[in-house]
Amino acid sequence: MPQESPGTQPSRSKAAASHPGLSLLSEVTATLSAGVFSESAMEEVARLLRRGLSAALCRLWVRVEETRTYKAFCDLTDEPSEQVVAKMSEAIRNGTAEQVPESWESLDLRVPVNHEGERLGLIEICVARDGRETMARDVLSVIANILSPLIASKELSKDLAFEVARRAREIEEQRRFTTKVIDSLPVGLYVIDRHYRVQAWNRKRETGTQGVPREQALGRPIFDVLHRQPRDLLRREFDEVFASGRIQVYESLGEDGRQYRITKIPMRQDDREISHLITIGEDITEWKDVQGQIAQSEKLAAIGQLAAGIMHEINNPLATIGACVDAVSGRAEDLGPEVRAAVDEYLTIMDSEVERCKRIVNNLLDLSRPREAAKISQDVNEVVDETLLLLKHHDRFKGLVLERDLAEDLPKVIAAKDQLIQVFMALMLNAADAMDARGTLRVTTGRNPARNDEVLIALSDSGSGISKGDLQKIFEPFYTTKPQGRGTGLGLSIVYTIVAEHRGRIEVDSTLGRGSTFTVYLPTRAA
């Protein structure tokens, strides 16, 4: 087949020029070449169609998904009224828009723009009947096919944008919820990355003696935030968890004197290498106190069982010794005056020591099983006043200054009066001993500020105070800080037992050189 020379080959531009329909399609394609829907591009297509087909009217209708109406893109001279927009939108939705009356002078064409069975828009045009009607139909059909995926992509992009915005809102809400949960935890929590920089810092970490605002902590090296703690020690603790991948738990004493449990937890963000480290600080001071009270109760129970077991074994020989003392005392009259005086002295000592042993045994019995007493409604202030009256003339109280601060209208407690007097008397006598019978004893009653169903009785002295080591043991049987011969170490143990039997509790606050305060809490309802 002979080849045409370059000089005889027709060019694309000449072909387009000789075919108006191809030229129009070329211009429309060029306008839509960006492949992105825009209102300016739709208006330009409408203008090109109007000019290229010498149309009296040309409108490009595109669906507005949010309002279920259709918007017209056209020249200003073809701008439809609101009534026309509403009527055309309804016709396109109902599928009746293509039904237009025939005319001999002009041809009204309405070509639908469909995508996967959905009506996305419509090309409305009015051209003269000049023999180019078929070309106009063909061009509009091709342009409708070109516009179809473009308009569909516009709606898809809106759907994607809506979905992205929805997911972003969900993620933000989840983030706020997670942050709220972390901030609501009653523990201090922070997270660092491998560069030791703070990535999370909950609200609990903003309080306390080392509280730092979140805004001042995030993004900073943890060593600059927790500057009171040794840098090298902190780094070693972090490095050990990063290297081993094991949870580390230890306890520490804060500067405020409270006890804390510190837990360091490795975190793997991508489930492979440890990327972050979570540190949780929990105040366990109250928990430790409760554990101490439980241990104390168990210890007292064990000693009480022991006391109950040996009580009878000791009482029997004591009774025998007492009987022998009485027998010897009855025969002492037959002795000479000098021998009788010596024997009487020995017998007096023996009788005194036997009585002392009996008191110890009875105290052990009270410790193991407090004597049952009728519990009735009692006025705490009256019980305190009666105790003070009994001690008024006691030798250890003559040099004391007594301060009374008894609250009025206190609710009554259900208690055994004699046992409460025994408790208050033991605490007051201990206070007098701590002050060496010289100082101020303050007695206070009132409601417990932390619990409305309790009353408190506080006895404060200005004595020597109790060391922290002794505070842990003062309620143990036979433990005493008094000089030899001045106490058996059973008084506070019995106090503890009686208060516990009344469903109450006793707390001690003491500072060396400044005195002590024993506070008894009793419930206002039946024990």
Coordinates of C-alpha atoms in Angstrom, one line a residue:
M1 CA 0.0 0.0 0.0
P2 CA 1.6 3.4 -1.0
Q3 CA 2.5 5.6 1.9
E4 CA 1.4 9.2 2.0
S5 CA 4.1 11.7 2.3
P6 CA 4.2 14.0 5.3
G7 CA 3.1 16.8 3.2
T8 CA -0.1 15.1 2.2
Q9 CA -1.0 13.6 5.7
P10 CA -4.0 15.4 7.2
S11 CA -3.3 16.9 10.7
R12 CA -5.6 16.5 13.8
S13 CA -6.3 20.2 13.9
K14 CA -7.5 20.2 10.3
A15 CA -9.7 17.2 10.9
A16 CA -11.2 18.8 13.9
A17 CA -11.8 22.0 12.0
S18 CA -13.6 20.2 9.2
H19 CA -15.9 18.4 11.7
P20 CA -17.5 20.9 14.1
G21 CA -18.6 18.1 16.5
L22 CA -15.0 16.8 16.9
S23 CA -13.8 20.4 17.5
L24 CA -16.4 20.9 20.2
L25 CA -15.6 17.5 21.8
S26 CA -11.9 18.5 21.8
E27 CA -12.6 21.7 23.6
V28 CA -14.8 20.1 26.2
T29 CA -12.2 17.3 26.8
A30 CA -9.5 19.9 27.2
T31 CA -11.6 21.8 29.7
L32 CA -12.2 18.6 31.7
S33 CA -8.6 17.3 31.4
A34 CA -7.8 18.0 35.1
G35 CA -10.1 15.1 35.9
V36 CA -11.5 16.9 39.0
F37 CA -15.0 18.2 39.3
S38 CA -15.3 22.0 39.7
E39 CA -18.1 24.4 39.2
S40 CA -16.0 26.6 37.0
A41 CA -15.4 23.7 34.7
M42 CA -19.1 22.9 34.5
E43 CA -19.9 26.5 33.6
E44 CA -17.2 26.5 30.9
V45 CA -18.6 23.2 29.4
A46 CA -22.1 24.9 29.3
R47 CA -20.7 27.9 27.5
L48 CA -18.8 25.7 25.0
L49 CA -21.9 23.8 24.1
R50 CA -24.0 26.9 23.7
R51 CA -21.4 28.5 21.4
G52 CA -20.4 25.3 19.5
L53 CA -24.0 24.2 18.8
S54 CA -25.3 27.8 18.3
A55 CA -27.9 27.0 21.0
A56 CA -30.5 29.4 22.1
L57 CA -30.3 27.9 25.6
C58 CA -27.9 25.6 27.3
R59 CA -27.9 24.4 30.9
L60 CA -25.9 21.6 32.6
W61 CA -27.9 20.3 35.6
V62 CA -25.9 18.5 38.4
R63 CA -27.4 16.8 41.4
V64 CA -26.9 18.4 44.8
E65 CA -26.9 15.3 47.1
E66 CA -27.5 17.2 50.4
T67 CA -30.8 18.8 49.2
R68 CA -32.0 16.3 46.6
T69 CA -32.2 19.2 44.1
Y70 CA -30.3 19.9 40.9
K71 CA -28.1 22.9 40.2
A72 CA -27.9 24.6 36.8
F73 CA -24.5 25.6 35.3
C74 CA -25.0 28.1 32.4
D75 CA -24.5 31.6 31.1
L76 CA -26.0 34.4 33.1
T77 CA -28.6 34.8 30.3
D78 CA -29.8 31.3 30.8
E79 CA -29.9 31.5 34.7
P80 CA -33.2 29.7 35.8
S81 CA -35.6 31.0 38.4
E82 CA -36.3 29.3 41.7
Q83 CA -39.5 27.9 40.3
V84 CA -37.8 26.5 37.2
V85 CA -35.1 24.9 39.4
A86 CA -37.7 23.2 41.6
K87 CA -39.8 22.1 38.6
M88 CA -36.8 20.7 36.7
S89 CA -35.4 19.0 39.9
E90 CA -38.7 17.2 40.4
A91 CA -38.8 16.2 36.7
I92 CA -35.3 14.8 36.7
R93 CA -36.0 12.8 39.9
N94 CA -39.3 11.4 38.5
G95 CA -37.7 10.6 35.1
T96 CA -40.0 12.9 33.1
A97 CA -37.5 15.6 32.2
E98 CA -36.9 14.2 28.7
Q99 CA -40.6 14.6 27.8
V100 CA -40.6 17.9 25.9
P101 CA -43.1 19.1 23.2
E102 CA -42.0 19.0 19.5
S103 CA -41.4 22.3 17.6
W104 CA -40.9 23.0 13.9
E105 CA -38.4 25.9 14.4
S106 CA -36.2 24.5 17.3
L107 CA -35.2 21.2 18.9
D108 CA -35.3 20.9 22.7
L109 CA -32.8 18.1 23.8
R110 CA -32.5 16.8 27.3
V111 CA -29.8 14.2 27.6
P112 CA -29.5 12.4 31.0
V113 CA -26.1 12.0 32.8
N114 CA -26.3 8.6 34.5
H115 CA -23.8 6.5 36.4
E116 CA -24.4 2.9 37.5
G117 CA -28.2 3.4 37.1
E118 CA -28.3 6.7 39.1
R119 CA -29.4 10.0 37.6
L120 CA -26.6 12.4 38.4
G121 CA -27.5 15.2 36.1
L122 CA -28.9 16.3 32.8
I123 CA -27.9 18.4 29.7
E124 CA -30.6 20.7 28.6
I125 CA -30.1 22.5 25.2
C126 CA -32.3 24.2 22.6
V127 CA -30.9 24.3 19.0
A128 CA -32.4 25.4 15.7
R129 CA -33.5 22.8 13.2
D130 CA -30.8 23.5 10.6
G131 CA -29.8 19.9 9.7
R132 CA -27.3 19.5 12.5
E133 CA -29.7 17.9 14.9
T134 CA -28.1 14.4 14.6
M135 CA -24.6 15.8 15.2
A136 CA -25.9 17.6 18.3
R137 CA -27.5 14.5 19.7
D138 CA -24.2 12.5 19.1
V139 CA -22.0 15.2 20.7
L140 CA -24.3 15.5 23.7
S141 CA -24.4 11.7 24.2
V142 CA -20.6 11.6 24.2
I143 CA -20.2 14.6 26.6
A144 CA -22.8 13.0 28.9
N145 CA -20.6 9.9 29.1
I146 CA -17.5 12.0 29.8
L147 CA -19.3 14.0 32.5
S148 CA -20.8 10.9 34.2
P149 CA -17.7 9.5 36.0
L150 CA -16.5 13.1 36.8
I151 CA -19.8 14.0 38.6
A152 CA -19.8 10.6 40.3
S153 CA -16.3 11.2 41.6
K154 CA -17.5 14.5 43.0
E155 CA -20.2 12.8 45.0
L156 CA -17.8 10.0 46.0
S157 CA -15.2 12.5 47.2
K158 CA -17.9 14.2 49.3
D159 CA -18.9 10.8 50.7
L160 CA -15.2 10.1 51.5
A161 CA -14.8 13.5 53.0
F162 CA -17.9 12.9 55.2
E163 CA -16.6 9.5 56.2
V164 CA -13.2 10.9 57.0
A165 CA -14.7 13.7 59.0
R166 CA -16.9 11.2 60.8
R167 CA -14.0 8.9 61.6
A168 CA -12.0 11.8 62.7
R169 CA -14.7 12.9 65.1
E170 CA -15.0 9.3 66.4
I171 CA -11.2 9.1 66.9
E172 CA -11.2 12.5 68.7
E173 CA -14.1 11.4 70.9
Q174 CA -12.4 8.2 71.7
R175 CA -9.2 10.1 72.5
R176 CA -11.0 12.5 74.8
F177 CA -12.8 9.5 76.5
T178 CA -9.4 7.7 77.0
T179 CA -7.9 10.9 78.4
K180 CA -10.8 11.3 80.7
V181 CA -10.5 7.7 82.0
I182 CA -6.7 8.2 82.6
D183 CA -7.3 11.5 84.3
S184 CA -10.0 10.0 86.5
L185 CA -7.6 7.3 87.9
P186 CA -6.7 7.8 91.5
V187 CA -3.1 7.2 90.7
G188 CA -0.3 9.3 89.1
L189 CA 0.5 8.2 85.6
Y190 CA 2.9 9.3 82.9
V191 CA 4.4 7.8 79.8
I192 CA 7.9 8.3 78.3
D193 CA 9.4 7.2 74.9
R194 CA 12.8 5.7 74.2
H195 CA 14.3 9.2 74.3
Y196 CA 12.9 9.7 77.9
R197 CA 10.5 12.4 76.7
V198 CA 7.1 12.7 78.3
Q199 CA 4.3 11.6 76.0
A200 CA 1.4 11.4 78.5
W201 CA 0.8 13.0 81.9
N202 CA -2.5 12.6 83.8
R203 CA -4.2 15.1 86.1
K204 CA -3.2 13.2 89.2
R205 CA 0.5 14.0 88.3
E206 CA -0.4 17.7 88.5
T207 CA -1.2 17.5 92.2
G208 CA 0.9 16.8 95.3
T209 CA 4.2 18.1 96.4
Q210 CA 5.8 17.3 93.0
G211 CA 2.8 18.3 90.9
V212 CA 3.7 19.6 87.5
P213 CA 1.1 21.0 85.0
R214 CA 0.6 18.8 82.0
E215 CA 1.5 21.6 79.6
Q216 CA 4.9 22.0 81.3
A217 CA 5.6 18.2 81.2
L218 CA 4.6 17.0 77.7
G219 CA 7.5 16.8 75.3
R220 CA 10.2 17.5 77.9
P221 CA 12.8 15.0 79.1
I222 CA 11.5 13.3 82.3
F223 CA 14.7 14.2 84.1
D224 CA 13.9 17.9 83.7
V225 CA 10.4 17.4 85.0
L226 CA 11.2 15.2 88.0
H227 CA 14.2 17.1 88.9
R228 CA 14.0 16.3 92.6
Q229 CA 14.8 12.7 91.9
P230 CA 18.4 11.5 91.1
R231 CA 18.8 11.5 87.4
D232 CA 21.1 8.5 87.3
L233 CA 18.8 6.4 89.4
L234 CA 15.8 7.3 87.2
R235 CA 17.7 6.4 84.1
R236 CA 18.8 3.1 85.5
E237 CA 15.2 2.2 86.4
F238 CA 14.0 3.1 82.9
D239 CA 16.8 1.3 81.1
E240 CA 16.2 -1.8 83.1
V241 CA 12.6 -2.0 82.0
F242 CA 13.4 -1.1 78.4
A243 CA 16.1 -3.8 78.3
S244 CA 14.3 -6.6 80.2
G245 CA 10.7 -6.0 79.2
R246 CA 9.6 -6.9 82.7
I247 CA 7.3 -4.9 85.0
Q248 CA 9.1 -3.4 87.9
V249 CA 7.3 -2.7 91.2
Y250 CA 8.8 -1.1 94.3
E251 CA 7.8 1.1 97.2
S252 CA 9.2 4.4 98.3
L253 CA 8.8 7.0 101.0
G254 CA 7.8 10.5 99.7
E255 CA 9.1 13.8 101.1
D256 CA 5.6 14.3 102.6
G257 CA 6.1 11.2 104.7
R258 CA 3.6 9.2 102.7
Q259 CA 4.3 5.8 101.2
Y260 CA 4.0 5.1 97.5
R261 CA 4.0 2.1 95.2
I262 CA 5.8 2.7 91.9
T263 CA 5.0 0.5 89.0
K264 CA 6.9 0.7 85.7
I265 CA 5.3 -1.1 82.7
P266 CA 6.8 -1.7 79.3
M267 CA 4.6 -0.8 76.3
R268 CA 5.0 -2.1 72.7
Q269 CA 3.2 0.3 70.3
D270 CA 3.8 -2.0 67.2
D271 CA 3.7 -5.3 69.2
R272 CA 7.5 -5.8 68.6
E273 CA 10.0 -3.6 70.3
I274 CA 9.3 -1.8 73.5
S275 CA 8.6 1.8 72.4
H276 CA 7.3 3.5 75.6
L277 CA 7.3 3.0 79.4
I278 CA 4.3 3.6 81.6
T279 CA 5.0 4.7 85.2
I280 CA 2.2 4.5 87.8
G281 CA 2.5 6.0 91.3
E282 CA -0.1 4.9 93.9
D283 CA -0.4 6.4 97.4
I284 CA -0.6 3.3 99.6
T285 CA -0.3 5.0 103.0
E286 CA -3.9 4.2 104.1
W287 CA -3.6 0.7 102.7
K288 CA -0.4 0.1 104.7
D289 CA -2.2 1.4 107.8
V290 CA -5.1 -0.9 107.3
Q291 CA -2.7 -3.8 106.8
G292 CA -0.9 -2.9 110.0
Q293 CA -4.2 -2.8 111.8
I294 CA -5.1 -6.2 110.4
A295 CA -1.8 -7.6 111.5
Q296 CA -2.2 -6.0 114.9
S297 CA -5.6 -7.6 115.3
E298 CA -4.3 -11.0 114.3
K299 CA -1.4 -10.7 116.7
L300 CA -3.8 -9.7 119.5
A301 CA -6.1 -12.6 118.7
A302 CA -3.1 -15.0 118.9
I303 CA -1.9 -13.6 122.1
G304 CA -5.4 -13.7 123.5
Q305 CA -5.8 -17.3 122.7
L306 CA -2.5 -18.0 124.4
A307 CA -3.6 -16.0 127.4
A308 CA -6.8 -17.9 127.7
G309 CA -4.9 -21.2 127.6
I310 CA -2.4 -20.4 130.3
M311 CA -4.6 -18.3 132.5
H312 CA -6.0 -21.3 134.5
E313 CA -2.5 -22.9 134.7
I314 CA -1.2 -19.8 136.4
N315 CA -4.2 -19.2 138.6
N316 CA -3.9 -22.6 140.3
P317 CA -0.4 -22.2 141.6
L318 CA -1.2 -18.6 142.6
A319 CA -4.1 -19.8 144.6
T320 CA -1.9 -22.4 146.3
I321 CA 0.7 -19.7 147.2
G322 CA -2.0 -17.4 148.5
A323 CA -3.3 -20.2 150.7
C324 CA 0.2 -20.9 152.0
V325 CA 0.7 -17.2 152.8
D326 CA -2.5 -17.3 154.8
A327 CA -1.5 -20.5 156.6
V328 CA 1.9 -19.1 157.6
S329 CA 0.4 -15.8 158.6
G330 CA -1.9 -17.7 161.0
R331 CA 1.0 -19.4 162.7
A332 CA 3.3 -16.4 162.9
E333 CA 1.8 -15.5 166.3
D334 CA 3.8 -18.5 167.8
L335 CA 7.1 -16.9 166.7
G336 CA 9.1 -14.5 168.7
P337 CA 8.7 -10.8 168.1
E338 CA 11.8 -10.3 166.0
V339 CA 11.2 -13.4 163.8
R340 CA 7.5 -12.5 163.5
A341 CA 8.3 -9.0 162.2
A342 CA 10.6 -10.4 159.5
V343 CA 8.1 -13.1 158.6
D344 CA 5.3 -10.5 158.4
E345 CA 7.4 -8.4 156.0
Y346 CA 8.1 -11.4 153.8
L347 CA 4.5 -12.4 153.8
T348 CA 3.4 -8.9 152.9
I349 CA 5.7 -8.9 149.9
M350 CA 4.6 -12.3 148.9
D351 CA 0.9 -11.3 149.2
S352 CA 1.5 -8.2 147.2
E353 CA 3.3 -10.0 144.4
V354 CA 0.6 -12.7 144.3
E355 CA -2.0 -10.0 143.9
R356 CA 0.1 -8.4 141.1
C357 CA 0.3 -11.7 139.3
K358 CA -3.5 -12.1 139.6
R359 CA -4.0 -8.6 138.1
I360 CA -1.7 -9.5 135.1
V361 CA -3.7 -12.8 134.6
N362 CA -7.0 -10.9 134.7
N363 CA -5.7 -8.3 132.3
L364 CA -4.7 -11.2 129.9
L365 CA -8.2 -12.6 130.3
D366 CA -9.6 -9.2 129.4
L367 CA -7.3 -9.0 126.4
S368 CA -8.3 -12.5 125.1
R369 CA -12.0 -12.2 125.9
P370 CA -13.3 -8.8 127.1
R371 CA -15.9 -9.2 129.9
E372 CA -19.4 -9.1 128.5
A373 CA -21.1 -5.9 129.6
A374 CA -24.5 -4.5 128.8
K375 CA -24.3 -1.9 126.0
I376 CA -26.8 0.9 126.2
S377 CA -27.0 4.5 124.9
Q378 CA -24.3 6.6 126.4
D379 CA -23.4 10.3 126.4
V380 CA -19.7 10.5 125.6
N381 CA -19.3 13.8 127.4
E382 CA -20.8 12.4 130.6
V383 CA -18.5 9.4 130.5
V384 CA -15.5 11.7 130.0
D385 CA -16.6 13.9 132.9
E386 CA -17.0 10.9 135.2
T387 CA -13.6 9.6 134.2
L388 CA -12.0 13.0 135.0
L389 CA -13.8 13.0 138.4
L390 CA -12.4 9.6 139.3
L391 CA -8.9 10.9 138.4
K392 CA -9.2 14.3 140.0
H393 CA -7.4 13.4 143.2
H394 CA -4.9 11.0 141.6
D395 CA -1.3 11.8 142.5
R396 CA -0.3 11.8 138.8
F397 CA -3.0 14.5 138.0
K398 CA -2.2 17.0 140.7
G399 CA 0.4 18.8 138.7
L400 CA -1.4 18.8 135.3
V401 CA -3.2 21.6 133.6
L402 CA -6.5 20.2 132.2
E403 CA -8.2 21.7 129.2
R404 CA -11.7 20.6 128.2
D405 CA -13.3 21.1 124.8
L406 CA -16.5 19.0 124.8
A407 CA -18.8 19.6 121.9
E408 CA -22.5 20.0 122.6
D409 CA -25.4 18.1 121.2
L410 CA -23.3 15.0 120.3
P411 CA -25.2 11.9 119.2
K412 CA -25.1 9.1 121.7
V413 CA -23.2 5.9 121.3
I414 CA -24.1 2.3 122.2
A415 CA -21.5 1.2 124.7
A416 CA -20.7 -0.3 128.0
K417 CA -20.0 2.6 130.3
D418 CA -17.5 0.9 132.6
Q419 CA -15.4 -0.3 129.6
L420 CA -15.3 3.3 128.2
I421 CA -14.2 4.6 131.5
Q422 CA -11.5 2.0 131.5
V423 CA -10.4 3.1 128.1
F424 CA -10.3 6.8 128.9
M425 CA -8.7 6.3 132.3
A426 CA -5.9 4.2 130.7
L427 CA -5.2 6.8 128.1
M428 CA -5.2 9.7 130.6
L429 CA -2.9 7.9 133.0
N430 CA -0.5 7.1 130.1
A431 CA -0.6 10.8 129.1
A432 CA 0.2 11.8 132.7
D433 CA 3.2 9.4 132.7
A434 CA 4.4 10.8 129.3
M435 CA 4.5 14.3 130.9
D436 CA 6.0 13.1 134.1
A437 CA 3.0 14.6 135.9
R438 CA 3.9 18.1 134.6
G439 CA 2.2 19.5 131.5
T440 CA -1.1 20.1 129.8
L441 CA -3.7 17.4 129.0
R442 CA -6.4 18.5 126.5
V443 CA -9.6 16.5 126.2
T444 CA -11.7 17.1 123.1
T445 CA -15.0 15.6 121.9
G446 CA -16.9 16.1 118.6
R447 CA -18.2 14.7 115.4
N448 CA -15.7 13.0 113.0
P449 CA -15.4 15.6 110.2
A450 CA -14.8 12.8 107.7
R451 CA -17.8 10.6 108.8
N452 CA -21.0 11.9 110.2
D453 CA -21.9 8.6 111.8
E454 CA -18.9 8.7 114.2
V455 CA -18.0 10.7 117.3
L456 CA -14.4 11.2 118.4
I457 CA -12.7 11.6 121.7
A458 CA -9.2 13.0 121.5
L459 CA -6.7 13.2 124.3
S460 CA -3.6 15.3 123.7
D461 CA -0.6 15.7 126.0
S462 CA 2.5 17.9 125.9
G463 CA 4.8 15.0 126.8
S464 CA 7.9 13.5 125.3
G465 CA 6.1 12.0 122.3
I466 CA 6.6 8.5 120.8
S467 CA 9.2 7.6 118.2
K468 CA 8.0 6.3 114.8
G469 CA 9.4 2.8 115.6
D470 CA 7.5 2.6 118.9
L471 CA 4.3 3.8 117.3
Q472 CA 4.1 0.5 115.3
K473 CA 4.3 -1.5 118.6
I474 CA 2.5 0.4 121.3
F475 CA -0.7 -1.7 121.1
E476 CA 1.2 -5.0 121.3
P477 CA 0.8 -6.9 124.6
F478 CA 3.7 -6.6 127.0
Y479 CA 5.3 -3.8 124.9
T480 CA 6.0 -0.7 127.0
T481 CA 8.4 2.2 127.0
K482 CA 8.0 2.8 130.7
P483 CA 10.8 2.1 133.2
Q484 CA 11.0 -1.4 134.7
G485 CA 8.3 -1.9 137.3
R486 CA 6.0 0.9 136.2
G487 CA 3.9 -0.9 133.7
T488 CA 3.1 -4.4 132.3
G489 CA 2.5 -3.3 128.7
L490 CA -1.0 -4.6 128.7
G491 CA -2.9 -1.3 129.2
L492 CA -3.0 -0.1 125.5
S493 CA -3.6 -3.6 124.3
I494 CA -6.7 -3.8 126.4
V495 CA -7.8 -0.3 125.2
Y496 CA -7.4 -1.5 121.6
T497 CA -9.4 -4.6 122.3
I498 CA -12.3 -2.8 124.0
V499 CA -12.5 -0.1 121.3
A500 CA -12.5 -2.8 118.5
E501 CA -15.2 -4.7 120.4
H502 CA -17.3 -1.5 120.2
R503 CA -16.8 -1.4 116.4
G504 CA -14.6 1.6 116.8
R505 CA -11.0 2.4 116.2
I506 CA -8.1 4.3 117.7
E507 CA -5.5 6.4 116.0
V508 CA -2.3 8.0 117.3
D509 CA -0.4 11.1 116.1
S510 CA 2.8 11.8 117.9
T511 CA 6.0 13.9 117.5
L512 CA 9.1 13.4 119.6
G513 CA 9.5 16.3 122.1
R514 CA 6.0 17.8 121.3
G515 CA 3.6 15.3 122.7
S516 CA 1.0 12.8 121.5
T517 CA -2.7 12.7 120.6
F518 CA -4.8 9.5 121.0
T519 CA -8.1 9.7 119.2
V520 CA -10.9 7.2 119.7
Y521 CA -13.6 6.9 117.1
L522 CA -16.9 5.4 118.1
P523 CA -20.0 4.7 115.8
T524 CA -23.2 6.5 116.7
R525 CA -25.3 3.5 115.7
A526 CA -25.6 0.1 117.5
A527 CA -22.3 -1.9 117.6

